mmCIF file of C-alpha atoms and ligand atoms in Angstrom:
data_model
loop_
_atom_site.group_PDB
_atom_site.id
_atom_site.type_symbol
_atom_site.label_atom_id
_atom_site.label_comp_id
_atom_site.label_asym_id
_atom_site.label_seq_id
_atom_site.Cartn_x
_atom_site.Cartn_y
_atom_site.Cartn_z
ATOM 1 C CA MET A 1 98.883 89.517 78.114
ATOM 2 C CA ILE A 2 99.967 91.287 81.313
ATOM 3 C CA GLY A 3 97.080 93.320 82.676
ATOM 4 C CA ILE A 4 96.513 95.190 85.920
ATOM 5 C CA LYS A 5 93.384 95.051 88.041
ATOM 6 C CA VAL A 6 92.230 96.871 91.157
ATOM 7 C CA ILE A 7 91.482 94.362 93.923
ATOM 8 C CA GLY A 8 91.012 96.494 97.036
ATOM 9 C CA LEU A 9 90.237 100.004 98.257
ATOM 10 C CA GLY A 10 90.589 101.632 101.664
ATOM 11 C CA LYS A 11 90.179 105.068 103.244
ATOM 12 C CA SER A 12 90.966 106.701 106.563
ATOM 13 C CA ILE A 13 90.203 110.169 107.892
ATOM 14 C CA PRO A 14 90.982 111.878 111.179
ATOM 15 C CA THR A 15 88.216 112.064 113.768
ATOM 16 C CA ARG A 16 88.201 115.842 114.208
ATOM 17 C CA CYS A 17 85.986 117.674 111.736
ATOM 18 C CA VAL A 18 86.565 121.434 111.366
ATOM 19 C CA THR A 19 83.839 123.648 109.887
ATOM 20 C CA ASN A 20 84.302 126.801 107.824
ATOM 21 C CA ASN A 21 82.930 128.839 110.716
ATOM 22 C CA GLU A 22 85.708 127.532 112.958
ATOM 23 C CA ILE A 23 88.288 128.644 110.370
ATOM 24 C CA ALA A 24 86.507 132.014 110.153
ATOM 25 C CA SER A 25 87.226 132.472 113.854
ATOM 26 C CA LEU A 26 90.964 132.180 113.066
ATOM 27 C CA VAL A 27 91.366 134.295 109.889
ATOM 28 C CA ASP A 28 89.444 136.984 107.986
ATOM 29 C CA THR A 29 87.176 134.734 105.920
ATOM 30 C CA SER A 30 83.605 133.414 106.001
ATOM 31 C CA ASP A 31 81.656 130.219 105.489
ATOM 32 C CA GLU A 32 80.016 131.911 102.489
ATOM 33 C CA TRP A 33 83.359 132.835 100.829
ATOM 34 C CA ILE A 34 84.877 129.389 101.321
ATOM 35 C CA LYS A 35 81.737 127.593 100.082
ATOM 36 C CA THR A 36 81.202 129.724 96.986
ATOM 37 C CA ARG A 37 84.897 130.060 95.979
ATOM 38 C CA THR A 38 85.967 126.464 96.694
ATOM 39 C CA GLY A 39 82.950 124.215 97.443
ATOM 40 C CA ILE A 40 84.458 123.255 100.814
ATOM 41 C CA GLU A 41 82.111 123.071 103.818
ATOM 42 C CA LYS A 42 84.351 121.215 106.264
ATOM 43 C CA ARG A 43 87.555 119.211 106.440
ATOM 44 C CA HIS A 44 89.013 116.583 108.782
ATOM 45 C CA ILE A 45 92.097 117.647 110.691
ATOM 46 C CA ALA A 46 94.570 115.266 112.344
ATOM 47 C CA VAL A 47 94.853 116.432 115.935
ATOM 48 C CA THR A 48 96.328 113.177 117.247
ATOM 49 C CA GLU A 49 96.655 110.985 114.122
ATOM 50 C CA THR A 50 99.907 110.875 112.137
ATOM 51 C CA THR A 51 100.410 110.456 108.398
ATOM 52 C CA HIS A 52 101.636 106.883 108.697
ATOM 53 C CA GLU A 53 98.772 105.974 111.043
ATOM 54 C CA LEU A 54 96.174 107.222 108.545
ATOM 55 C CA ALA A 55 98.061 105.441 105.744
ATOM 56 C CA THR A 56 98.144 102.213 107.770
ATOM 57 C CA ARG A 57 94.406 102.313 108.494
ATOM 58 C CA SER A 58 93.582 102.800 104.816
ATOM 59 C CA ALA A 59 95.961 99.943 103.929
ATOM 60 C CA LEU A 60 94.336 97.558 106.404
ATOM 61 C CA GLU A 61 90.911 98.284 104.935
ATOM 62 C CA ALA A 62 92.196 97.785 101.368
ATOM 63 C CA LEU A 63 93.717 94.430 102.388
ATOM 64 C CA LYS A 64 90.413 93.343 103.927
ATOM 65 C CA ASP A 65 88.555 94.470 100.803
ATOM 66 C CA SER A 66 90.924 92.461 98.582
ATOM 67 C CA ASN A 67 91.063 89.301 100.741
ATOM 68 C CA LEU A 68 94.824 89.451 100.360
ATOM 69 C CA GLU A 69 97.316 88.709 103.140
ATOM 70 C CA ALA A 70 99.822 91.489 103.813
ATOM 71 C CA GLU A 71 102.605 88.933 103.273
ATOM 72 C CA ALA A 72 101.523 88.708 99.621
ATOM 73 C CA LEU A 73 102.323 92.369 98.939
ATOM 74 C CA ASP A 74 105.478 92.845 96.845
ATOM 75 C CA LEU A 75 105.475 96.610 96.753
ATOM 76 C CA VAL A 76 104.251 99.468 98.972
ATOM 77 C CA ILE A 77 104.450 103.050 97.688
ATOM 78 C CA VAL A 78 103.136 105.988 99.676
ATOM 79 C CA ALA A 79 102.547 109.246 97.818
ATOM 80 C CA THR A 80 102.891 112.064 100.326
ATOM 81 C CA VAL A 81 104.359 115.526 100.860
ATOM 82 C CA SER A 82 103.675 115.452 104.595
ATOM 83 C CA ALA A 83 105.503 112.372 105.872
ATOM 84 C CA ASP A 84 106.148 112.096 109.607
ATOM 85 C CA THR A 85 109.770 111.155 108.920
ATOM 86 C CA ALA A 86 112.166 111.666 106.004
ATOM 87 C CA MET A 87 113.553 108.283 106.968
ATOM 88 C CA PRO A 88 112.295 105.676 107.347
ATOM 89 C CA SER A 89 109.799 106.125 104.553
ATOM 90 C CA THR A 90 106.103 106.202 105.386
ATOM 91 C CA ALA A 91 105.824 103.083 103.218
ATOM 92 C CA SER A 92 108.283 101.205 105.467
ATOM 93 C CA LEU A 93 106.331 102.223 108.573
ATOM 94 C CA VAL A 94 103.071 101.086 106.965
ATOM 95 C CA ALA A 95 104.594 97.781 105.821
ATOM 96 C CA LYS A 96 105.896 97.145 109.340
ATOM 97 C CA ALA A 97 102.515 97.908 110.895
ATOM 98 C CA ILE A 98 100.508 95.697 108.522
ATOM 99 C CA GLY A 99 103.078 92.885 108.272
ATOM 100 C CA ALA A 100 104.007 93.344 104.602
ATOM 101 C CA ASN A 101 107.348 91.700 105.278
ATOM 102 C CA HIS A 102 108.234 90.887 101.667
ATOM 103 C CA ALA A 103 107.410 94.265 100.129
ATOM 104 C CA THR A 104 109.805 96.802 98.641
ATOM 105 C CA CYS A 105 108.827 100.130 100.194
ATOM 106 C CA PHE A 106 109.370 103.776 99.327
ATOM 107 C CA ASP A 107 107.645 107.164 99.308
ATOM 108 C CA LEU A 108 107.013 109.358 96.297
ATOM 109 C CA SER A 109 106.636 113.144 96.196
ATOM 110 C CA ALA A 110 104.408 114.617 93.487
ATOM 111 C CA ALA A 111 101.935 116.572 95.640
ATOM 112 C CA CYS A 112 98.331 116.341 94.477
ATOM 113 C CA SER A 113 99.348 114.228 91.467
ATOM 114 C CA GLY A 114 101.205 111.835 93.759
ATOM 115 C CA PHE A 115 98.680 109.026 93.688
ATOM 116 C CA ILE A 116 98.668 108.834 89.870
ATOM 117 C CA PHE A 117 102.490 109.102 89.736
ATOM 118 C CA ALA A 118 102.784 106.309 92.335
ATOM 119 C CA SER A 119 100.271 104.166 90.427
ATOM 120 C CA GLU A 120 102.258 104.584 87.196
ATOM 121 C CA VAL A 121 105.521 103.664 88.969
ATOM 122 C CA ALA A 122 103.893 100.660 90.696
ATOM 123 C CA MET A 123 102.349 99.349 87.485
ATOM 124 C CA SER A 124 105.588 99.784 85.530
ATOM 125 C CA LEU A 125 107.472 97.840 88.202
ATOM 126 C CA MET A 126 104.776 95.166 88.238
ATOM 127 C CA LYS A 127 105.074 94.696 84.485
ATOM 128 C CA GLN A 128 108.872 94.845 84.363
ATOM 129 C CA SER A 129 110.013 93.292 87.646
ATOM 130 C CA GLY A 130 107.410 90.642 88.198
ATOM 131 C CA TYR A 131 105.760 92.110 91.304
ATOM 132 C CA GLN A 132 102.299 90.561 91.638
ATOM 133 C CA ASN A 133 100.617 92.771 94.225
ATOM 134 C CA ALA A 134 101.227 96.456 94.889
ATOM 135 C CA LEU A 135 99.748 98.678 97.575
ATOM 136 C CA VAL A 136 99.619 102.355 96.565
ATOM 137 C CA ILE A 137 98.590 104.888 99.197
ATOM 138 C CA GLY A 138 98.025 108.638 99.114
ATOM 139 C CA ALA A 139 98.326 110.015 102.649
ATOM 140 C CA GLU A 140 98.613 113.561 103.953
ATOM 141 C CA VAL A 141 98.537 115.563 107.158
ATOM 142 C CA LEU A 142 99.005 118.957 105.522
ATOM 143 C CA SER A 143 97.274 120.694 108.439
ATOM 144 C CA SER A 144 100.612 120.445 110.252
ATOM 145 C CA ARG A 145 102.312 122.309 107.367
ATOM 146 C CA LEU A 146 99.868 125.222 107.139
ATOM 147 C CA ASP A 147 100.262 128.827 108.158
ATOM 148 C CA TRP A 148 97.019 129.151 110.115
ATOM 149 C CA THR A 149 97.142 132.927 109.652
ATOM 150 C CA ASP A 150 97.208 132.677 105.810
ATOM 151 C CA ARG A 151 93.609 132.658 104.582
ATOM 152 C CA GLY A 152 94.791 131.858 101.037
ATOM 153 C CA THR A 153 95.823 128.347 102.102
ATOM 154 C CA CYS A 154 94.465 127.405 105.540
ATOM 155 C CA VAL A 155 90.855 127.305 104.340
ATOM 156 C CA ILE A 156 91.612 124.788 101.593
ATOM 157 C CA PHE A 157 93.471 121.782 102.935
ATOM 158 C CA GLY A 158 92.335 118.737 104.920
ATOM 159 C CA ASP A 159 93.924 115.472 106.076
ATOM 160 C CA GLY A 160 93.282 111.852 105.147
ATOM 161 C CA ALA A 161 94.506 108.728 103.372
ATOM 162 C CA GLY A 162 93.293 106.442 100.605
ATOM 163 C CA ALA A 163 94.714 103.081 99.496
ATOM 164 C CA VAL A 164 94.454 100.954 96.348
ATOM 165 C CA ILE A 165 95.800 97.440 95.796
ATOM 166 C CA TYR A 166 96.767 96.557 92.229
ATOM 167 C CA GLN A 167 97.300 92.977 91.062
ATOM 168 C CA ILE A 168 98.810 91.515 87.902
ATOM 169 C CA SER A 169 96.263 89.647 85.784
ATOM 170 C CA HIS A 170 96.713 87.440 82.739
ATOM 171 C CA GLU A 171 92.964 87.505 81.971
ATOM 172 C CA GLU A 172 91.925 91.129 82.221
ATOM 173 C CA ASN A 173 93.260 94.666 82.146
ATOM 174 C CA GLN A 174 91.503 97.492 83.952
ATOM 175 C CA VAL A 175 94.078 100.227 83.346
ATOM 176 C CA LEU A 176 93.529 101.256 79.737
ATOM 177 C CA SER A 177 95.819 104.264 79.607
ATOM 178 C CA ILE A 178 97.864 106.555 81.860
ATOM 179 C CA GLU A 179 100.064 109.644 81.572
ATOM 180 C CA ILE A 180 102.057 111.716 84.045
ATOM 181 C CA GLY A 181 103.820 115.016 83.404
ATOM 182 C CA THR A 182 105.514 118.065 84.870
ATOM 183 C CA ASP A 183 105.862 121.748 83.959
ATOM 184 C CA PRO A 184 108.939 122.775 85.965
ATOM 185 C CA GLN A 185 108.527 126.448 84.978
ATOM 186 C CA GLY A 186 105.753 126.570 87.575
ATOM 187 C CA ALA A 187 107.832 124.832 90.250
ATOM 188 C CA GLU A 188 107.657 127.699 92.747
ATOM 189 C CA LEU A 189 103.896 128.313 92.481
ATOM 190 C CA ILE A 190 103.213 125.936 95.384
ATOM 191 C CA CYS A 191 106.013 125.424 97.903
ATOM 192 C CA LEU A 192 106.522 123.536 101.128
ATOM 193 C CA PRO A 193 110.073 123.749 102.523
ATOM 194 C CA ILE A 194 111.220 120.761 104.560
ATOM 195 C CA GLN A 195 114.339 121.958 106.331
ATOM 196 C CA THR A 196 113.407 122.843 109.893
ATOM 197 C CA GLU A 197 116.863 122.989 111.433
ATOM 198 C CA LYS A 198 120.010 124.768 110.300
ATOM 199 C CA ASN A 199 123.499 123.713 111.296
ATOM 200 C CA THR A 200 125.124 125.069 114.418
ATOM 201 C CA PHE A 201 126.916 127.871 112.508
ATOM 202 C CA PHE A 202 123.689 129.496 111.268
ATOM 203 C CA LYS A 203 122.866 132.719 113.116
ATOM 204 C CA GLY A 204 119.731 133.946 111.222
ATOM 205 C CA GLU A 205 116.056 133.481 111.937
ATOM 206 C CA ILE A 206 114.684 129.955 111.497
ATOM 207 C CA LYS A 207 111.226 129.936 109.944
ATOM 208 C CA ARG A 208 108.659 127.194 110.464
ATOM 209 C CA PRO A 209 108.149 125.517 107.047
ATOM 210 C CA VAL A 210 104.630 126.143 105.725
ATOM 211 C CA ILE A 211 102.792 125.889 102.422
ATOM 212 C CA SER A 212 102.729 128.947 100.166
ATOM 213 C CA MET A 213 100.640 129.004 96.995
ATOM 214 C CA ASN A 214 99.869 131.352 94.135
ATOM 215 C CA GLY A 215 96.237 130.228 93.953
ATOM 216 C CA ARG A 216 95.300 132.215 90.839
ATOM 217 C CA GLN A 217 98.154 130.881 88.703
ATOM 218 C CA VAL A 218 97.638 127.314 89.887
ATOM 219 C CA TYR A 219 93.940 127.689 89.096
ATOM 220 C CA ALA A 220 94.802 128.840 85.545
ATOM 221 C CA PHE A 221 97.241 125.934 85.093
ATOM 222 C CA SER A 222 94.713 123.374 86.362
ATOM 223 C CA THR A 223 91.800 124.504 84.218
ATOM 224 C CA SER A 224 93.906 124.423 81.041
ATOM 225 C CA LYS A 225 96.156 121.375 81.641
ATOM 226 C CA VAL A 226 93.569 118.987 83.080
ATOM 227 C CA PRO A 227 91.216 118.920 80.027
ATOM 228 C CA THR A 228 94.203 118.475 77.682
ATOM 229 C CA SER A 229 95.610 115.587 79.687
ATOM 230 C CA ILE A 230 92.216 113.909 79.970
ATOM 231 C CA MET A 231 91.698 114.121 76.195
ATOM 232 C CA GLN A 232 95.185 112.703 75.596
ATOM 233 C CA VAL A 233 94.553 109.702 77.858
ATOM 234 C CA ILE A 234 91.088 109.091 76.406
ATOM 235 C CA SER A 235 92.402 109.132 72.841
ATOM 236 C CA ARG A 236 95.238 106.734 73.798
ATOM 237 C CA GLY A 237 92.583 104.463 75.313
ATOM 238 C CA GLN A 238 90.834 104.577 71.931
ATOM 239 C CA ILE A 239 87.491 105.745 73.279
ATOM 240 C CA LYS A 240 85.552 109.009 73.172
ATOM 241 C CA VAL A 241 84.953 111.525 75.946
ATOM 242 C CA GLU A 242 81.205 110.760 75.863
ATOM 243 C CA ASP A 243 82.027 107.109 76.710
ATOM 244 C CA ILE A 244 83.453 108.107 80.106
ATOM 245 C CA ASP A 245 80.993 107.329 82.906
ATOM 246 C CA TRP A 246 82.852 108.967 85.792
ATOM 247 C CA PHE A 247 85.469 111.699 86.094
ATOM 248 C CA ILE A 248 87.267 111.611 89.445
ATOM 249 C CA LEU A 249 89.437 114.696 89.613
ATOM 250 C CA HIS A 250 91.707 115.817 92.407
ATOM 251 C CA GLN A 251 89.392 117.661 94.811
ATOM 252 C CA ALA A 252 91.185 121.021 94.835
ATOM 253 C CA ASN A 253 88.344 123.374 94.088
ATOM 254 C CA SER A 254 84.759 122.686 93.006
ATOM 255 C CA ARG A 255 85.022 125.506 90.455
ATOM 256 C CA ILE A 256 88.042 123.836 88.810
ATOM 257 C CA ILE A 257 86.001 120.631 88.422
ATOM 258 C CA ASP A 258 83.035 122.548 86.941
ATOM 259 C CA SER A 259 85.316 124.423 84.554
ATOM 260 C CA VAL A 260 86.859 121.142 83.303
ATOM 261 C CA ALA A 261 83.363 119.680 82.777
ATOM 262 C CA GLN A 262 82.421 122.739 80.747
ATOM 263 C CA ARG A 263 85.604 122.645 78.652
ATOM 264 C CA LEU A 264 85.081 118.956 77.881
ATOM 265 C CA ASP A 265 81.367 119.590 77.248
ATOM 266 C CA VAL A 266 80.411 116.788 79.647
ATOM 267 C CA PRO A 267 77.445 116.974 82.090
ATOM 268 C CA LYS A 268 78.630 118.021 85.575
ATOM 269 C CA GLU A 269 76.830 115.018 87.095
ATOM 270 C CA ARG A 270 79.556 112.715 85.739
ATOM 271 C CA PHE A 271 82.166 114.529 87.839
ATOM 272 C CA PHE A 272 82.338 113.040 91.326
ATOM 273 C CA LYS A 273 82.797 115.495 94.197
ATOM 274 C CA ASN A 274 83.427 115.015 97.899
ATOM 275 C CA ILE A 275 85.355 118.264 98.390
ATOM 276 C CA SER A 276 82.557 119.718 100.545
ATOM 277 C CA GLU A 277 83.305 117.057 103.170
ATOM 278 C CA TYR A 278 87.118 116.781 103.069
ATOM 279 C CA GLY A 279 88.638 119.848 101.389
ATOM 280 C CA ASN A 280 91.864 119.379 99.433
ATOM 281 C CA THR A 281 93.671 116.309 100.813
ATOM 282 C CA SER A 282 96.448 116.461 98.169
ATOM 283 C CA ALA A 283 97.795 112.975 97.311
ATOM 284 C CA ALA A 284 94.985 111.318 99.288
ATOM 285 C CA SER A 285 92.147 112.962 97.406
ATOM 286 C CA ILE A 286 91.873 110.629 94.384
ATOM 287 C CA PRO A 287 91.982 107.279 96.236
ATOM 288 C CA MET A 288 89.584 108.723 98.839
ATOM 289 C CA ALA A 289 87.192 109.825 96.081
ATOM 290 C CA LEU A 290 87.462 106.443 94.319
ATOM 291 C CA TYR A 291 86.587 104.786 97.623
ATOM 292 C CA ASP A 292 83.584 107.076 98.119
ATOM 293 C CA VAL A 293 82.207 106.547 94.593
ATOM 294 C CA LYS A 294 82.817 102.787 94.410
ATOM 295 C CA ASN A 295 79.265 101.762 95.287
ATOM 296 C CA GLN A 296 77.984 103.799 92.354
ATOM 297 C CA LEU A 297 80.371 102.200 89.838
ATOM 298 C CA LYS A 298 79.030 99.459 87.561
ATOM 299 C CA SER A 299 81.050 96.757 85.875
ATOM 300 C CA GLY A 300 82.326 98.062 82.542
ATOM 301 C CA ASP A 301 82.183 101.740 83.577
ATOM 302 C CA LYS A 302 84.983 103.852 82.153
ATOM 303 C CA VAL A 303 86.523 106.035 84.840
ATOM 304 C CA ILE A 304 89.003 108.895 84.531
ATOM 305 C CA LEU A 305 91.226 109.665 87.531
ATOM 306 C CA CYS A 306 93.147 112.941 87.285
ATOM 307 C CA GLY A 307 95.499 114.669 89.702
ATOM 308 C CA PHE A 308 97.219 118.060 89.374
ATOM 309 C CA GLY A 309 99.230 120.296 91.654
ATOM 310 C CA ALA A 310 102.639 121.347 92.895
ATOM 311 C CA GLY A 311 105.588 120.741 90.632
ATOM 312 C CA LEU A 312 103.653 121.689 88.574
ATOM 313 C CA THR A 313 102.529 118.135 88.012
ATOM 314 C CA TRP A 314 99.607 116.329 86.480
ATOM 315 C CA GLY A 315 98.629 112.699 86.052
ATOM 316 C CA THR A 316 95.644 111.055 84.393
ATOM 317 C CA MET A 317 94.565 107.414 84.314
ATOM 318 C CA LEU A 318 91.738 105.662 82.452
ATOM 319 C CA LEU A 319 90.203 102.660 84.229
ATOM 320 C CA GLU A 320 87.627 100.143 83.108
ATOM 321 C CA TRP A 321 85.873 99.194 86.328
ATOM 322 C CA HIS A 322 85.100 95.550 87.186
HETATM 323 N N1 ACO B 401 88.494 134.392 102.464
HETATM 324 C C1 ACO B 401 88.102 135.579 102.005
HETATM 325 N N2 ACO B 401 88.748 136.212 101.001
HETATM 326 C C2 ACO B 401 89.813 135.601 100.478
HETATM 327 C C3 ACO B 401 90.275 134.339 100.911
HETATM 328 C C4 ACO B 401 89.581 133.742 101.956
HETATM 329 N N3 ACO B 401 89.922 132.542 102.457
HETATM 330 N N4 ACO B 401 91.342 133.977 100.179
HETATM 331 C C5 ACO B 401 91.562 134.968 99.307
HETATM 332 N N5 ACO B 401 90.636 135.958 99.487
HETATM 333 C C6 ACO B 401 90.477 137.212 98.759
HETATM 334 C C7 ACO B 401 91.776 137.707 98.167
HETATM 335 O O1 ACO B 401 92.509 138.473 99.084
HETATM 336 C C8 ACO B 401 91.266 138.531 97.014
HETATM 337 O O2 ACO B 401 90.871 139.783 97.479
HETATM 338 P P1 ACO B 401 91.167 141.108 96.577
HETATM 339 O O3 ACO B 401 90.412 140.887 95.309
HETATM 340 O O4 ACO B 401 90.642 142.192 97.439
HETATM 341 O O5 ACO B 401 92.645 141.109 96.374
HETATM 342 C C9 ACO B 401 90.010 137.801 96.567
HETATM 343 O O6 ACO B 401 89.614 136.974 97.668
HETATM 344 C C10 ACO B 401 90.234 136.902 95.375
HETATM 345 O O7 ACO B 401 91.456 136.178 95.577
HETATM 346 P P2 ACO B 401 91.904 135.009 94.624
HETATM 347 O O8 ACO B 401 93.221 134.472 95.080
HETATM 348 O O9 ACO B 401 91.769 135.489 93.200
HETATM 349 O O10 ACO B 401 90.765 133.965 94.950
HETATM 350 P P3 ACO B 401 90.293 132.784 94.056
HETATM 351 O O11 ACO B 401 88.923 132.978 93.666
HETATM 352 O O12 ACO B 401 91.322 132.458 92.996
HETATM 353 O O13 ACO B 401 90.319 131.580 95.101
HETATM 354 C C11 ACO B 401 91.751 129.739 95.626
HETATM 355 C C12 ACO B 401 91.524 131.247 95.778
HETATM 356 C C13 ACO B 401 90.591 129.049 96.296
HETATM 357 C C14 ACO B 401 93.050 129.400 96.337
HETATM 358 C C15 ACO B 401 91.831 129.367 94.133
HETATM 359 O O14 ACO B 401 92.726 130.225 93.484
HETATM 360 C C16 ACO B 401 92.251 127.951 93.888
HETATM 361 O O15 ACO B 401 91.548 127.013 94.198
HETATM 362 N N6 ACO B 401 93.424 127.741 93.256
HETATM 363 C C17 ACO B 401 93.880 126.412 92.852
HETATM 364 C C18 ACO B 401 94.397 125.616 94.020
HETATM 365 C C19 ACO B 401 94.879 124.264 93.510
HETATM 366 O O16 ACO B 401 94.357 123.702 92.576
HETATM 367 N N7 ACO B 401 95.943 123.759 94.102
HETATM 368 C C20 ACO B 401 96.526 122.549 93.523
HETATM 369 C C21 ACO B 401 96.714 121.502 94.444
HETATM 370 S S1 ACO B 401 97.514 121.954 95.919
HETATM 371 C C22 ACO B 401 98.940 120.988 95.982
HETATM 372 O O17 ACO B 401 99.482 120.541 95.006
HETATM 373 C C23 ACO B 401 99.519 120.689 97.345
#
């Protein structure tokens, strides 16, 4: 048997906390609107921290939590759409900073589903290529990619990083089932261009690359795709929806989480939320939420992790916690 277990968790957030009222002094919105339409009360914004710094801090905490030396890591994958550099990868910068000198490193882009995509890739490589220990990080500084005059997006996003260390096990398996998917027909519903410079022959206007989102259509996609994917993963794991103890969904909007609970006919209390504190931290949101809920998890608990977002992408994973 080749199983996978989770051996360490870490989290890092920027120091600066920004309230809804502060955002309301920038754009035509209100604390009341943001709270009732999204569940967000504040978010942490990286004023001085960079994406790879947040990623590194979360990695160091996950290493400490796992009692593993960085030298024992075989693989580092960072899921991000807001890397500081296109090259080197954020993963290489993290590996350098923590001393993971034997790890294969790369970044992965799947927006808010990025952590689940990166977990699936890491676990496949572990099973097929013999890697023993993999560090998977979701890290974002999307505040630097926002149009701070667009109230449709600037109220939603926050910055942060979360890290998970997976290890091969021949005795136990914590990852019971996983699926990732994409609906490319919705590819342009959330966009973040990356090209900031044109070549010397370009004479037009150069726009600063910022996030644009069709919130309503993404909302409709999320509330229909997420319950379907969760049911698919649960049935593959050969258990029932009522056997799931915790649902940890990407923290995009509190109303999306409530709608999924209603569609699955599961009490809302089983759906973990920390969106009020951090907003939507994209690829970081699931590992950050797992970190925040860990003290409430009991051995044997069945946990669903589910990400969804730009691409359009989704990814769902069923864990048995130990
Ligand atoms: N403050 C006040 N009013 C606002 C704001 C705001 N910040 N934003 C929009 N409005 C207004 C609109 O202009 C509109 O006014 P109108 O009716 O006069 O035209 C009204 O509020 C309703 O607008 P909607 O866009 O329908 O607002 P909605 O209730 O859908 O909430 C939101 C918008 C929060 C963006 C929601 O659609 C949402 O959460 N969508 C999903 C986002 C998501 O899941 N993203 C995926 C991950 S992101 C990633 O992958 C990187």
